């Protein structure tokens, strides 16, 4: 059972990494499309839809991985082995950051800023400070946007 769980976990982890790489590539293409063609262009809208679809798939895979890791942890607990908490915490942190980023981008859009401008600044801020709170993220993003 342990080998099956490890194999499934490894496969899912690899898929998540590939999806994350693809998502980052799509986000960069989206920014370029918005800058080149505008936010309402067909190119930008198509990329935004792809980003949304892939983000959904990525979140689903992260949830599946979290479930596998939880099950694996339960099995290891039964035999006296537990050492999965770091990986669980990292996945939870990633999911929290994804949610904080989307909520912050939405908040900035509600204040009248463009999605592309908000997205670019928010992603840069989260990458430089992964433990940032949403309140601090909004404050820093507003400072950067106003200095743009």
Tab-separated table of C-alpha atoms in Angstrom:
chain	number	residue	atom	x	y	z
A	1	UNK	CA	0.000	0.000	0.000
A	2	UNK	CA	2.807	2.422	0.881
A	3	UNK	CA	4.497	1.964	-2.545
A	4	UNK	CA	1.210	2.625	-4.328
A	5	UNK	CA	0.622	5.791	-2.290
A	6	UNK	CA	4.196	7.006	-2.870
A	7	UNK	CA	3.902	6.344	-6.614
A	8	UNK	CA	0.554	8.148	-6.853
A	9	UNK	CA	1.929	11.020	-4.782
A	10	UNK	CA	5.013	11.310	-6.988
A	11	UNK	CA	2.912	11.264	-10.165
A	12	UNK	CA	0.519	13.862	-8.814
A	13	UNK	CA	3.372	16.043	-7.566
A	14	UNK	CA	4.969	15.892	-11.019
A	15	UNK	CA	1.639	16.769	-12.670
A	16	UNK	CA	1.195	19.711	-10.280
A	17	UNK	CA	4.696	20.985	-11.040
A	18	UNK	CA	4.013	20.734	-14.783
A	19	UNK	CA	0.657	22.490	-14.385
A	20	UNK	CA	2.277	25.235	-12.294
A	21	UNK	CA	4.951	25.740	-14.968
A	22	UNK	CA	2.289	25.868	-17.683
A	23	UNK	CA	0.191	28.264	-15.605
A	24	UNK	CA	3.151	30.594	-15.128
A	25	UNK	CA	3.816	30.476	-18.879
A	26	UNK	CA	0.160	31.274	-19.642
A	27	UNK	CA	0.167	34.146	-17.150
A	28	UNK	CA	3.219	35.659	-18.835
A	29	UNK	CA	1.595	35.224	-22.252
A	30	UNK	CA	-1.549	36.881	-20.876
A	31	UNK	CA	0.413	39.898	-19.664
A	32	UNK	CA	2.122	40.181	-23.050
A	33	UNK	CA	-1.214	39.859	-24.883
A	34	UNK	CA	-2.824	42.529	-22.705
A	35	UNK	CA	0.085	44.878	-23.249
A	36	UNK	CA	0.145	44.218	-26.988
A	37	UNK	CA	-3.569	43.841	-27.852
A	38	UNK	CA	-5.481	45.101	-24.832
A	39	UNK	CA	-7.364	43.455	-21.999
A	40	UNK	CA	-10.531	42.925	-24.034
A	41	UNK	CA	-8.766	41.378	-27.039
A	42	UNK	CA	-9.635	37.870	-28.176
A	43	UNK	CA	-6.068	36.764	-27.425
A	44	UNK	CA	-6.221	38.059	-23.838
A	45	UNK	CA	-9.695	36.610	-23.250
A	46	UNK	CA	-8.619	33.209	-24.604
A	47	UNK	CA	-5.539	33.163	-22.380
A	48	UNK	CA	-7.578	34.287	-19.373
A	49	UNK	CA	-9.995	31.401	-19.946
A	50	UNK	CA	-7.076	28.959	-20.238
A	51	UNK	CA	-5.571	30.361	-17.035
A	52	UNK	CA	-8.882	29.971	-15.200
A	53	UNK	CA	-9.339	26.392	-16.454
A	54	UNK	CA	-5.786	25.388	-15.603
A	55	UNK	CA	-6.007	27.104	-12.202
A	56	UNK	CA	-9.118	25.044	-11.435
A	57	UNK	CA	-7.394	21.822	-12.506
A	58	UNK	CA	-4.313	22.741	-10.505
A	59	UNK	CA	-6.368	23.405	-7.358
A	60	UNK	CA	-8.169	20.077	-7.826
A	61	UNK	CA	-4.851	18.244	-8.134
A	62	UNK	CA	-3.503	20.020	-5.062
A	63	UNK	CA	-6.614	18.898	-3.157
A	64	UNK	CA	-6.101	15.320	-4.398
A	65	UNK	CA	-2.456	15.435	-3.355
A	66	UNK	CA	-3.405	16.815	0.028
A	67	UNK	CA	-5.860	13.917	0.397
A	68	UNK	CA	-3.196	11.383	-0.594
A	69	UNK	CA	-0.694	12.904	1.800
A	70	UNK	CA	-3.268	12.892	4.592
A	71	UNK	CA	-4.075	9.233	3.910
A	72	UNK	CA	-0.381	8.427	3.742
A	73	UNK	CA	0.169	10.227	7.047
A	74	UNK	CA	-2.643	8.215	8.625
A	75	UNK	CA	-1.076	4.976	7.414
A	76	UNK	CA	2.337	5.994	8.697
A	77	UNK	CA	0.808	7.010	12.025
A	78	UNK	CA	-0.565	3.513	12.389
A	79	UNK	CA	2.900	2.030	11.998
A	80	UNK	CA	4.591	4.759	14.013
A	81	UNK	CA	6.066	6.810	11.158
A	82	UNK	CA	5.070	10.430	10.658
A	83	UNK	CA	7.036	12.962	8.676
A	84	UNK	CA	4.721	14.479	6.071
A	85	UNK	CA	3.724	17.690	7.833
A	86	UNK	CA	6.228	19.881	5.980
A	87	UNK	CA	4.864	18.881	2.567
A	88	UNK	CA	1.269	19.339	3.752
A	89	UNK	CA	2.137	22.789	5.091
A	90	UNK	CA	3.792	23.788	1.806
A	91	UNK	CA	0.780	22.728	-0.244
A	92	UNK	CA	-1.581	24.502	2.141
A	93	UNK	CA	0.591	27.625	1.911
A	94	UNK	CA	0.542	27.479	-1.914
A	95	UNK	CA	-3.238	27.118	-1.929
A	96	UNK	CA	-3.544	30.028	0.517
A	97	UNK	CA	-1.257	32.190	-1.648
A	98	UNK	CA	-3.282	31.351	-4.779
A	99	UNK	CA	-6.456	32.401	-2.986
A	100	UNK	CA	-4.893	35.559	-1.541
A	101	UNK	CA	-3.565	36.519	-4.976
A	102	UNK	CA	-6.940	36.084	-6.663
A	103	UNK	CA	-8.780	37.948	-3.883
A	104	UNK	CA	-6.277	40.810	-4.006
A	105	UNK	CA	-6.450	41.075	-7.794
A	106	UNK	CA	-10.235	41.134	-7.552
A	107	UNK	CA	-10.109	43.844	-4.866
A	108	UNK	CA	-7.802	45.976	-7.005
A	109	UNK	CA	-10.077	45.518	-10.015
A	110	UNK	CA	-13.010	46.645	-7.892
A	111	UNK	CA	-11.019	49.793	-7.161
A	112	UNK	CA	-10.717	50.422	-10.895
A	113	UNK	CA	-7.293	49.009	-11.715
A	114	UNK	CA	-6.851	46.655	-14.666
A	115	UNK	CA	-6.504	42.927	-14.158
A	116	UNK	CA	-3.195	42.785	-15.996
A	117	UNK	CA	-1.655	45.598	-13.964
A	118	UNK	CA	-2.986	44.126	-10.714
A	119	UNK	CA	-1.907	40.601	-11.641
A	120	UNK	CA	1.644	41.590	-12.497
A	121	UNK	CA	2.186	43.530	-9.268
A	122	UNK	CA	0.451	40.988	-7.003
A	123	UNK	CA	2.439	38.054	-8.407
A	124	UNK	CA	5.717	39.933	-8.015
A	125	UNK	CA	4.880	40.824	-4.400
A	126	UNK	CA	3.825	37.267	-3.498
A	127	UNK	CA	6.932	35.796	-5.132
A	128	UNK	CA	9.157	38.138	-3.120
A	129	UNK	CA	7.239	37.511	0.137
A	130	UNK	CA	5.308	34.194	0.150
A	131	UNK	CA	4.105	34.667	3.741
A	132	UNK	CA	2.458	38.060	3.109
A	133	UNK	CA	-1.042	38.663	4.434
A	134	UNK	CA	-3.801	39.857	2.131
A	135	UNK	CA	-4.038	43.212	3.945
A	136	UNK	CA	-0.320	43.848	3.526
A	137	UNK	CA	-0.462	42.626	-0.052
A	138	UNK	CA	-3.239	45.080	-0.922
A	139	UNK	CA	-1.385	47.950	0.754
A	140	UNK	CA	1.873	47.189	-1.049
A	141	UNK	CA	0.098	46.629	-4.365
A	142	UNK	CA	-1.662	49.997	-4.079
A	143	UNK	CA	1.668	51.684	-3.318
A	144	UNK	CA	3.274	50.073	-6.359
A	145	UNK	CA	0.351	50.839	-8.654
A	146	UNK	CA	0.375	54.474	-7.587
A	147	UNK	CA	4.137	54.643	-8.204
A	148	UNK	CA	3.737	52.997	-11.627
